[in-house]
């Protein structure tokens, strides 16, 4: 006979393991071409337009292999590079993911739905218009082609045997939203005559309002906000005269988009007035998840207020030696965050060097800090770059993204002699405000 005093602990452990499996996802496999061994699995649900809450970091070995278990209480969309994943509690998948979504391979529990997701269209590429390979025609002709492609995608979705009702509902909304996005992208891809001016674009949008209204009505529901292209289409509808007046946007949708606008402001400036305004709005929100993500965003942004301690960064010099941003404490520090692939960054570089020459006798240091994940690209680029200021590379992802809240480049930072923030969103060197601010700081 089995001794129950030994059996009960075993049963308890099995129950705990079962519960944990039901509230987590296991992913293992290989990530290729990510440029770093710390890869972000970005949450892509509704509140992702406000902040990064719900995202994960995946650590790989040098070859990109990994094996990780992630806590997850409900299904959600995520992104790795150009790949969109749909993860559900209990999923256990082996994956091969590159920067090209078409190359992804999925095996195991959850694989069939994610294999279907490889065919996700790209809103910035015109959605269905990308499949038409820039075919020219009248709007009516292109619309017929788009609607036909949408029906084929719907049929493909119906063939996904493992698809849950919730997944199918969201993906049907994605297909409909891609139709709307294709309609609005027509002038940029398939128009017989180029639509160049803002006035021509606005005239076109007014002409297709009846067609847009039919499809937008089908996705104007708060439960579809977890689909990225639905958010894109709703955002366009909110800004289109003649269309927005015909729609009644749900309260959650209105709260989400207003919160997103505040988040956008916090990514480009920070001052006590804005902090107070956002805090007041957050306190009025009825949707708890939106309020919580906005409050986290506000807290992170508030840490960059003037006079706050500067976030330190680990830096790599061309000769392989390491340094820290704080090594320059005692001088005013003007930082240029750039990358070799960033056109606007390259355009600002000569102006940054000009300012360095202008203030070479003052108590200020100009630092060019590349955010390139490929060290070889950075080293090759700076060989032909004008010398005269310290050049560094920084892949300190946590402190760049979470500390300094770097969402875009070029980005410029100004730090005082005591390593306190002067301006976390300092003017670009090409702007007249840059010289005015530097003269004021250096009391010239």
Tab-separated table of C-alpha atoms in Angstrom:
chain	number	residue	atom	x	y	z
A	1	UNK	CA	0.000	0.000	0.000
A	2	UNK	CA	1.265	3.509	-0.835
A	3	UNK	CA	2.178	5.620	2.174
A	4	UNK	CA	-0.073	8.692	1.800
A	5	UNK	CA	2.257	10.915	3.806
A	6	UNK	CA	4.744	10.589	0.926
A	7	UNK	CA	2.130	10.730	-1.831
A	8	UNK	CA	0.523	14.034	-0.781
A	9	UNK	CA	3.725	16.137	-1.237
A	10	UNK	CA	4.263	14.594	-4.670
A	11	UNK	CA	0.692	15.353	-5.740
A	12	UNK	CA	1.046	18.901	-4.405
A	13	UNK	CA	4.239	19.497	-6.390
A	14	UNK	CA	2.596	18.097	-9.547
A	15	UNK	CA	-0.368	20.430	-9.052
A	16	UNK	CA	1.910	23.463	-8.620
A	17	UNK	CA	3.887	22.559	-11.748
A	18	UNK	CA	0.616	22.158	-13.685
A	19	UNK	CA	-0.639	25.595	-12.578
A	20	UNK	CA	2.690	27.207	-13.471
A	21	UNK	CA	2.581	25.637	-16.944
A	22	UNK	CA	-0.931	26.988	-17.459
A	23	UNK	CA	0.273	30.524	-16.640
A	24	UNK	CA	3.458	30.569	-18.658
A	25	UNK	CA	4.938	30.063	-22.114
A	26	UNK	CA	8.070	28.131	-22.960
A	27	UNK	CA	10.074	29.302	-25.955
A	28	UNK	CA	13.325	27.783	-27.104
A	29	UNK	CA	15.283	27.759	-30.328
A	30	UNK	CA	17.388	30.263	-32.218
A	31	UNK	CA	17.212	33.998	-32.971
A	32	UNK	CA	19.305	35.028	-35.992
A	33	UNK	CA	20.595	38.430	-37.096
A	34	UNK	CA	19.311	40.380	-34.086
A	35	UNK	CA	22.640	42.151	-33.544
A	36	UNK	CA	22.613	41.534	-29.802
A	37	UNK	CA	22.407	38.683	-27.317
A	38	UNK	CA	19.672	40.493	-25.393
A	39	UNK	CA	16.610	40.510	-27.661
A	40	UNK	CA	13.379	42.301	-26.882
A	41	UNK	CA	10.094	40.433	-27.152
A	42	UNK	CA	7.857	43.498	-27.372
A	43	UNK	CA	4.289	43.437	-26.147
A	44	UNK	CA	2.077	44.491	-29.069
A	45	UNK	CA	-1.332	44.764	-27.415
A	46	UNK	CA	-3.422	47.898	-26.931
A	47	UNK	CA	-1.337	49.620	-24.235
A	48	UNK	CA	1.891	49.192	-26.231
A	49	UNK	CA	1.105	52.591	-27.778
A	50	UNK	CA	1.758	54.070	-24.319
A	51	UNK	CA	4.686	52.110	-22.929
A	52	UNK	CA	6.658	48.868	-22.851
A	53	UNK	CA	4.889	47.207	-19.934
A	54	UNK	CA	4.374	43.532	-20.688
A	55	UNK	CA	7.513	43.184	-22.819
A	56	UNK	CA	10.274	40.658	-22.102
A	57	UNK	CA	14.009	40.453	-22.746
A	58	UNK	CA	15.368	37.162	-24.085
A	59	UNK	CA	19.022	36.331	-23.425
A	60	UNK	CA	20.721	34.184	-26.080
A	61	UNK	CA	24.164	32.618	-26.360
A	62	UNK	CA	26.650	33.790	-28.997
A	63	UNK	CA	24.962	31.701	-31.694
A	64	UNK	CA	21.503	32.985	-30.812
A	65	UNK	CA	20.256	29.882	-29.002
A	66	UNK	CA	17.956	30.304	-26.030
A	67	UNK	CA	15.518	28.450	-23.794
A	68	UNK	CA	13.199	30.489	-21.592
A	69	UNK	CA	9.922	30.367	-19.693
A	70	UNK	CA	7.841	33.541	-19.646
A	71	UNK	CA	4.957	34.314	-17.275
A	72	UNK	CA	1.711	34.822	-19.202
A	73	UNK	CA	-1.811	34.824	-17.819
A	74	UNK	CA	-3.730	35.460	-21.050
A	75	UNK	CA	-3.135	35.326	-24.833
A	76	UNK	CA	-1.373	38.326	-26.353
A	77	UNK	CA	0.480	39.563	-29.437
A	78	UNK	CA	4.239	40.155	-29.311
A	79	UNK	CA	6.918	41.302	-31.753
A	80	UNK	CA	10.499	40.233	-32.411
A	81	UNK	CA	11.981	42.329	-35.214
A	82	UNK	CA	9.470	41.992	-38.122
A	83	UNK	CA	7.859	38.895	-36.635
A	84	UNK	CA	4.489	39.017	-34.869
A	85	UNK	CA	3.811	36.188	-32.407
A	86	UNK	CA	0.565	35.165	-30.745
A	87	UNK	CA	1.371	33.550	-27.415
A	88	UNK	CA	-1.087	31.772	-25.139
A	89	UNK	CA	-0.617	30.336	-21.630
A	90	UNK	CA	0.586	26.747	-21.959
A	91	UNK	CA	2.331	27.249	-25.324
A	92	UNK	CA	5.573	25.253	-25.665
A	93	UNK	CA	7.368	26.048	-28.907
A	94	UNK	CA	10.692	25.582	-30.576
A	95	UNK	CA	11.311	28.544	-32.877
A	96	UNK	CA	13.722	29.760	-35.525
A	97	UNK	CA	13.318	33.497	-36.018
A	98	UNK	CA	15.260	35.935	-38.218
A	99	UNK	CA	14.674	39.559	-39.201
A	100	UNK	CA	12.620	38.253	-42.152
A	101	UNK	CA	9.229	37.027	-40.912
A	102	UNK	CA	8.896	34.714	-43.928
A	103	UNK	CA	11.836	32.627	-42.711
A	104	UNK	CA	10.371	31.841	-39.282
A	105	UNK	CA	9.820	28.212	-38.272
A	106	UNK	CA	7.610	27.108	-35.379
A	107	UNK	CA	7.235	23.660	-33.828
A	108	UNK	CA	5.213	22.468	-30.857
A	109	UNK	CA	2.135	23.704	-29.037
A	110	UNK	CA	1.014	27.045	-30.532
A	111	UNK	CA	2.983	26.538	-33.754
A	112	UNK	CA	0.085	26.497	-36.226
A	113	UNK	CA	-1.306	29.898	-35.247
A	114	UNK	CA	2.171	31.431	-35.338
A	115	UNK	CA	2.897	29.879	-38.708
A	116	UNK	CA	-0.255	31.611	-39.945
A	117	UNK	CA	1.070	34.877	-38.464
A	118	UNK	CA	4.067	34.712	-40.829
A	119	UNK	CA	1.668	36.008	-43.471
A	120	UNK	CA	0.798	39.118	-41.474
A	121	UNK	CA	0.719	42.151	-43.741
A	122	UNK	CA	2.669	45.324	-43.049
A	123	UNK	CA	0.581	48.505	-42.702
A	124	UNK	CA	3.548	50.730	-43.579
A	125	UNK	CA	3.929	48.717	-46.763
A	126	UNK	CA	0.332	49.361	-47.793
A	127	UNK	CA	-1.079	46.102	-46.369
A	128	UNK	CA	-2.637	44.234	-49.316
A	129	UNK	CA	-1.118	46.703	-51.783
A	130	UNK	CA	2.264	45.145	-51.083
A	131	UNK	CA	0.967	41.911	-52.616
A	132	UNK	CA	-0.220	43.781	-55.710
A	133	UNK	CA	3.410	44.772	-56.390
A	134	UNK	CA	2.530	48.393	-57.051
A	135	UNK	CA	0.020	47.580	-59.758
A	136	UNK	CA	-1.491	50.759	-61.182
A	137	UNK	CA	-5.193	51.284	-61.668
A	138	UNK	CA	-8.208	53.316	-60.632
A	139	UNK	CA	-9.204	53.216	-56.971
A	140	UNK	CA	-12.250	51.136	-57.864
A	141	UNK	CA	-10.105	48.555	-59.684
A	142	UNK	CA	-7.572	48.334	-56.880
A	143	UNK	CA	-10.345	48.092	-54.278
A	144	UNK	CA	-11.778	45.033	-56.037
A	145	UNK	CA	-8.330	43.412	-55.972
A	146	UNK	CA	-7.848	44.271	-52.280
A	147	UNK	CA	-11.249	42.881	-51.325
A	148	UNK	CA	-10.467	39.677	-53.224
A	149	UNK	CA	-7.131	39.259	-51.413
A	150	UNK	CA	-8.910	39.825	-48.097
A	151	UNK	CA	-11.304	36.976	-48.864
A	152	UNK	CA	-8.373	34.673	-49.628
A	153	UNK	CA	-6.773	35.598	-46.303
A	154	UNK	CA	-10.072	34.904	-44.522
A	155	UNK	CA	-10.181	31.457	-46.129
A	156	UNK	CA	-6.594	30.826	-45.055
A	157	UNK	CA	-7.513	31.738	-41.478
A	158	UNK	CA	-10.412	29.272	-41.497
A	159	UNK	CA	-7.976	26.476	-42.359
A	160	UNK	CA	-5.964	27.001	-39.165
A	161	UNK	CA	-7.212	24.011	-37.173
A	162	UNK	CA	-5.628	25.015	-33.849
A	163	UNK	CA	-7.010	28.567	-34.007
A	164	UNK	CA	-9.061	29.487	-30.948
A	165	UNK	CA	-12.276	31.505	-31.369
A	166	UNK	CA	-10.552	34.517	-29.766
A	167	UNK	CA	-7.611	34.301	-32.201
A	168	UNK	CA	-9.934	34.014	-35.204
A	169	UNK	CA	-11.961	37.011	-34.062
A	170	UNK	CA	-8.877	39.196	-33.707
A	171	UNK	CA	-7.379	38.047	-36.998
A	172	UNK	CA	-10.625	38.684	-38.869
A	173	UNK	CA	-10.491	42.221	-37.473
A	174	UNK	CA	-6.880	42.470	-38.683
A	175	UNK	CA	-7.905	41.472	-42.216
A	176	UNK	CA	-10.707	44.042	-42.292
A	177	UNK	CA	-8.401	46.743	-40.920
A	178	UNK	CA	-5.815	45.836	-43.566
A	179	UNK	CA	-8.509	46.453	-46.165
A	180	UNK	CA	-9.089	49.949	-44.787
A	181	UNK	CA	-5.369	50.608	-44.592
A	182	UNK	CA	-4.973	49.492	-48.212
A	183	UNK	CA	-7.678	51.929	-49.307
A	184	UNK	CA	-5.960	54.868	-47.580
A	185	UNK	CA	-2.537	53.838	-48.940
A	186	UNK	CA	-3.771	53.754	-52.545
A	187	UNK	CA	-2.336	57.177	-53.546
A	188	UNK	CA	1.159	56.154	-52.438
A	189	UNK	CA	1.256	52.803	-54.239
A	190	UNK	CA	-1.260	52.284	-57.020
A	191	UNK	CA	-2.635	55.654	-58.149
A	192	UNK	CA	-2.603	56.273	-61.899
A	193	UNK	CA	-1.588	59.872	-61.173
A	194	UNK	CA	0.765	60.644	-58.253
A	195	UNK	CA	-0.898	62.323	-55.271
A	196	UNK	CA	1.784	64.659	-54.029
A	197	UNK	CA	0.263	67.618	-52.202
A	198	UNK	CA	-1.516	67.623	-48.882
A	199	UNK	CA	-4.579	69.103	-50.541
A	200	UNK	CA	-4.727	66.262	-53.083
A	201	UNK	CA	-4.389	63.720	-50.286
A	202	UNK	CA	-7.210	65.299	-48.280
A	203	UNK	CA	-9.429	65.412	-51.377
A	204	UNK	CA	-8.806	61.715	-52.008
A	205	UNK	CA	-9.648	60.832	-48.390
A	206	UNK	CA	-12.958	62.649	-48.694
A	207	UNK	CA	-13.761	60.693	-51.852
A	208	UNK	CA	-13.297	57.323	-50.160
A	209	UNK	CA	-15.102	58.139	-46.886
A	210	UNK	CA	-18.126	55.954	-47.842
A	211	UNK	CA	-15.853	52.958	-48.524
A	212	UNK	CA	-13.819	53.552	-45.375
A	213	UNK	CA	-16.901	53.924	-43.200
A	214	UNK	CA	-18.156	50.448	-44.145
A	215	UNK	CA	-14.962	48.712	-43.016
A	216	UNK	CA	-14.068	50.954	-40.055
A	217	UNK	CA	-17.508	50.290	-38.543
A	218	UNK	CA	-16.583	46.592	-38.464
A	219	UNK	CA	-13.424	47.141	-36.379
A	220	UNK	CA	-14.453	50.092	-34.225
A	221	UNK	CA	-14.690	47.928	-31.110
A	222	UNK	CA	-12.539	48.164	-27.993
A	223	UNK	CA	-11.834	44.401	-27.972
A	224	UNK	CA	-9.973	44.783	-31.295
A	225	UNK	CA	-7.485	47.364	-29.996
A	226	UNK	CA	-4.956	44.605	-29.337
A	227	UNK	CA	-4.437	44.399	-33.123
A	228	UNK	CA	-1.839	46.938	-34.307
A	229	UNK	CA	-3.357	47.713	-37.728
A	230	UNK	CA	-6.769	48.231	-36.101
A	231	UNK	CA	-5.177	50.920	-33.932
A	232	UNK	CA	-3.626	52.465	-37.060
A	233	UNK	CA	-6.959	52.559	-38.864
A	234	UNK	CA	-8.861	53.942	-35.867
A	235	UNK	CA	-6.191	56.622	-35.473
A	236	UNK	CA	-6.651	57.626	-39.113
A	237	UNK	CA	-10.442	57.647	-38.725
A	238	UNK	CA	-10.183	59.950	-35.702
A	239	UNK	CA	-8.302	62.490	-37.834
A	240	UNK	CA	-10.360	62.283	-41.049
A	241	UNK	CA	-13.035	64.982	-41.461
A	242	UNK	CA	-16.294	63.569	-42.732
A	243	UNK	CA	-15.471	60.162	-41.283
A	244	UNK	CA	-14.842	60.833	-37.601
A	245	UNK	CA	-18.205	62.592	-37.281
A	246	UNK	CA	-19.984	59.424	-38.440
A	247	UNK	CA	-18.322	57.195	-35.821
A	248	UNK	CA	-18.905	56.774	-32.094
A	249	UNK	CA	-15.627	55.700	-30.554
A	250	UNK	CA	-15.837	53.539	-27.405
A	251	UNK	CA	-14.709	55.139	-24.154
A	252	UNK	CA	-11.721	52.783	-23.882
A	253	UNK	CA	-10.606	53.743	-27.384
A	254	UNK	CA	-10.778	57.440	-26.556
A	255	UNK	CA	-8.854	56.962	-23.308
A	256	UNK	CA	-6.187	54.868	-25.035
A	257	UNK	CA	-5.532	57.365	-27.823
A	258	UNK	CA	-5.428	60.357	-25.489
A	259	UNK	CA	-3.005	58.486	-23.212
A	260	UNK	CA	-0.908	57.637	-26.285
A	261	UNK	CA	-0.735	61.325	-27.201
A	262	UNK	CA	0.548	62.138	-23.727
A	263	UNK	CA	3.090	59.302	-23.977
A	264	UNK	CA	4.298	60.765	-27.272
A	265	UNK	CA	4.788	64.153	-25.625
A	266	UNK	CA	6.752	62.538	-22.802
A	267	UNK	CA	9.057	61.002	-25.414
A	268	UNK	CA	10.017	64.408	-26.806
A	269	UNK	CA	10.038	66.783	-23.824
A	270	UNK	CA	9.828	66.760	-20.065
A	271	UNK	CA	8.972	69.560	-17.646
A	272	UNK	CA	7.041	69.932	-14.408
A	273	UNK	CA	4.003	71.417	-16.174
A	274	UNK	CA	3.666	68.424	-18.501
A	275	UNK	CA	4.207	65.991	-15.632
A	276	UNK	CA	1.390	67.645	-13.688
A	277	UNK	CA	-0.942	67.603	-16.686
A	278	UNK	CA	-0.347	63.911	-17.385
A	279	UNK	CA	-0.695	62.977	-13.715
A	280	UNK	CA	-4.048	64.768	-13.557
A	281	UNK	CA	-5.292	62.968	-16.688
A	282	UNK	CA	-4.115	59.572	-15.440
A	283	UNK	CA	-6.079	60.066	-12.245
A	284	UNK	CA	-9.295	60.412	-14.248
A	285	UNK	CA	-8.884	57.263	-16.342
A	286	UNK	CA	-11.517	54.572	-15.907
A	287	UNK	CA	-9.531	51.797	-17.576
A	288	UNK	CA	-7.099	50.485	-14.975
A	289	UNK	CA	-4.598	48.967	-17.409
A	290	UNK	CA	-4.302	52.213	-19.382
A	291	UNK	CA	-3.865	54.221	-16.177
A	292	UNK	CA	-1.206	51.873	-14.809
A	293	UNK	CA	0.896	51.871	-17.979
A	294	UNK	CA	0.636	55.660	-18.295
A	295	UNK	CA	1.693	56.079	-14.663
A	296	UNK	CA	4.757	53.866	-15.238
A	297	UNK	CA	5.566	55.936	-18.319
A	298	UNK	CA	5.190	59.126	-16.299
A	299	UNK	CA	7.433	57.820	-13.522
A	300	UNK	CA	10.191	56.927	-16.000
A	301	UNK	CA	9.875	60.261	-17.793
A	302	UNK	CA	9.854	62.158	-14.495
A	303	UNK	CA	13.295	60.770	-13.692
A	304	UNK	CA	14.615	62.887	-16.595
A	305	UNK	CA	13.459	66.243	-15.237
A	306	UNK	CA	16.015	69.048	-15.090
A	307	UNK	CA	18.232	68.661	-12.030
A	308	UNK	CA	17.730	64.894	-11.742
A	309	UNK	CA	20.819	62.631	-11.559
A	310	UNK	CA	22.005	61.706	-15.040
A	311	UNK	CA	21.743	58.045	-16.034
A	312	UNK	CA	25.220	56.575	-16.395
A	313	UNK	CA	26.179	54.612	-19.509
A	314	UNK	CA	28.897	52.077	-20.209
A	315	UNK	CA	30.843	53.130	-23.298
A	316	UNK	CA	33.197	51.329	-25.654
A	317	UNK	CA	36.047	53.229	-27.346
A	318	UNK	CA	37.368	52.301	-30.822
A	319	UNK	CA	40.494	50.785	-29.252
A	320	UNK	CA	38.375	48.405	-27.187
A	321	UNK	CA	38.797	50.199	-23.882
A	322	UNK	CA	35.711	50.854	-21.783
A	323	UNK	CA	34.627	54.103	-20.185
A	324	UNK	CA	31.586	55.531	-18.453
A	325	UNK	CA	29.619	58.662	-19.165
A	326	UNK	CA	30.236	59.711	-15.566
A	327	UNK	CA	34.002	59.744	-16.249
A	328	UNK	CA	33.405	63.207	-17.701
A	329	UNK	CA	31.860	64.560	-14.516
A	330	UNK	CA	33.331	68.005	-13.825
A	331	UNK	CA	32.516	69.248	-17.309
A	332	UNK	CA	29.293	70.035	-19.129
A	333	UNK	CA	28.556	66.993	-21.314
A	334	UNK	CA	26.783	67.294	-24.667
A	335	UNK	CA	25.951	63.819	-26.021
A	336	UNK	CA	25.038	62.945	-29.597
A	337	UNK	CA	23.215	59.586	-29.745
A	338	UNK	CA	23.347	58.355	-33.320
A	339	UNK	CA	23.737	55.281	-35.556
A	340	UNK	CA	25.350	54.544	-38.910
A	341	UNK	CA	21.984	53.697	-40.500
A	342	UNK	CA	20.291	56.932	-39.354
A	343	UNK	CA	20.203	59.570	-42.116
A	344	UNK	CA	19.132	62.508	-39.903
A	345	UNK	CA	21.911	61.563	-37.451
A	346	UNK	CA	24.541	61.780	-40.192
A	347	UNK	CA	23.185	65.183	-41.243
A	348	UNK	CA	23.588	66.543	-37.704
A	349	UNK	CA	27.154	65.298	-37.286
A	350	UNK	CA	28.978	68.188	-39.075
A	351	UNK	CA	27.039	70.728	-36.976
A	352	UNK	CA	27.945	68.823	-33.807
A	353	UNK	CA	31.635	69.015	-34.762
A	354	UNK	CA	31.288	72.732	-35.546
A	355	UNK	CA	29.925	73.375	-32.061
A	356	UNK	CA	32.755	71.315	-30.563
A	357	UNK	CA	35.264	73.607	-32.293
A	358	UNK	CA	33.355	76.717	-31.264
A	359	UNK	CA	33.436	75.766	-27.566
A	360	UNK	CA	36.799	73.943	-27.518
A	361	UNK	CA	38.204	76.347	-24.896
A	362	UNK	CA	35.198	76.056	-22.580
A	363	UNK	CA	34.434	73.591	-19.805
A	364	UNK	CA	32.375	71.319	-22.022
A	365	UNK	CA	32.958	67.997	-23.754
A	366	UNK	CA	31.189	66.787	-26.886
A	367	UNK	CA	30.674	63.016	-27.089
A	368	UNK	CA	29.494	61.117	-30.181
A	369	UNK	CA	27.869	57.909	-28.906
A	370	UNK	CA	26.814	55.352	-31.489
A	371	UNK	CA	23.926	53.014	-30.631
A	372	UNK	CA	24.828	50.537	-33.410
A	373	UNK	CA	24.471	46.926	-32.350
A	374	UNK	CA	27.023	45.876	-34.984
A	375	UNK	CA	30.439	47.008	-33.755
A	376	UNK	CA	32.065	46.412	-37.173
A	377	UNK	CA	29.633	48.792	-38.883
A	378	UNK	CA	30.425	51.493	-36.347
A	379	UNK	CA	34.203	51.067	-36.565
A	380	UNK	CA	34.134	51.061	-40.356
A	381	UNK	CA	31.998	54.211	-40.450
A	382	UNK	CA	34.048	56.313	-38.029
A	383	UNK	CA	37.252	55.610	-39.981
A	384	UNK	CA	36.068	58.161	-42.534
A	385	UNK	CA	34.428	60.453	-40.006
A	386	UNK	CA	35.845	63.826	-38.976
A	387	UNK	CA	38.097	63.460	-35.942
A	388	UNK	CA	38.283	65.882	-33.030
A	389	UNK	CA	35.760	64.589	-30.497
A	390	UNK	CA	35.616	61.350	-28.484
A	391	UNK	CA	33.800	58.550	-30.299
A	392	UNK	CA	32.080	55.746	-28.407
A	393	UNK	CA	29.696	52.871	-28.977
A	394	UNK	CA	27.006	52.036	-26.428
A	395	UNK	CA	24.824	48.944	-26.341
A	396	UNK	CA	23.785	49.490	-22.728
A	397	UNK	CA	20.192	48.691	-23.724
A	398	UNK	CA	18.680	48.902	-20.262
A	399	UNK	CA	20.054	52.349	-19.417
A	400	UNK	CA	19.529	53.713	-22.925
A	401	UNK	CA	15.952	52.534	-23.326
A	402	UNK	CA	14.695	52.492	-19.745
A	403	UNK	CA	16.960	55.097	-18.192
A	404	UNK	CA	17.211	57.744	-20.893
A	405	UNK	CA	13.962	56.603	-22.565
A	406	UNK	CA	15.550	56.484	-26.023
A	407	UNK	CA	12.722	55.832	-28.484
A	408	UNK	CA	14.296	57.485	-31.521
A	409	UNK	CA	17.528	58.995	-32.794
A	410	UNK	CA	19.099	61.444	-33.291
A	411	UNK	CA	18.751	62.357	-29.651
A	412	UNK	CA	20.891	64.832	-27.734
A	413	UNK	CA	21.563	65.047	-24.001
A	414	UNK	CA	22.953	67.892	-21.915
A	415	UNK	CA	24.439	67.160	-18.480
A	416	UNK	CA	26.013	69.655	-16.054
A	417	UNK	CA	29.367	69.514	-14.234
A	418	UNK	CA	27.760	67.735	-11.270
A	419	UNK	CA	26.368	65.001	-13.530
A	420	UNK	CA	22.836	66.339	-13.220
A	421	UNK	CA	20.474	66.592	-16.171
A	422	UNK	CA	20.196	69.968	-17.887
A	423	UNK	CA	18.037	68.780	-20.785
A	424	UNK	CA	17.255	65.147	-21.638
A	425	UNK	CA	15.829	66.347	-24.956
A	426	UNK	CA	18.463	68.939	-25.799
A	427	UNK	CA	18.248	70.915	-29.061
A	428	UNK	CA	19.875	69.477	-32.153
A	429	UNK	CA	23.177	71.178	-33.125
A	430	UNK	CA	21.531	72.521	-36.303
A	431	UNK	CA	18.913	74.405	-34.277
A	432	UNK	CA	19.630	78.010	-33.182
A	433	UNK	CA	18.404	77.064	-29.699
A	434	UNK	CA	21.499	74.887	-29.267
A	435	UNK	CA	23.914	77.823	-29.292
A	436	UNK	CA	21.575	79.916	-27.150
A	437	UNK	CA	21.376	77.166	-24.530
A	438	UNK	CA	25.116	76.444	-24.535
A	439	UNK	CA	25.947	80.160	-24.202
A	440	UNK	CA	23.574	80.393	-21.254
A	441	UNK	CA	25.027	77.329	-19.544
A	442	UNK	CA	28.604	78.426	-20.110
A	443	UNK	CA	27.698	82.033	-19.187
A	444	UNK	CA	29.092	83.515	-22.380
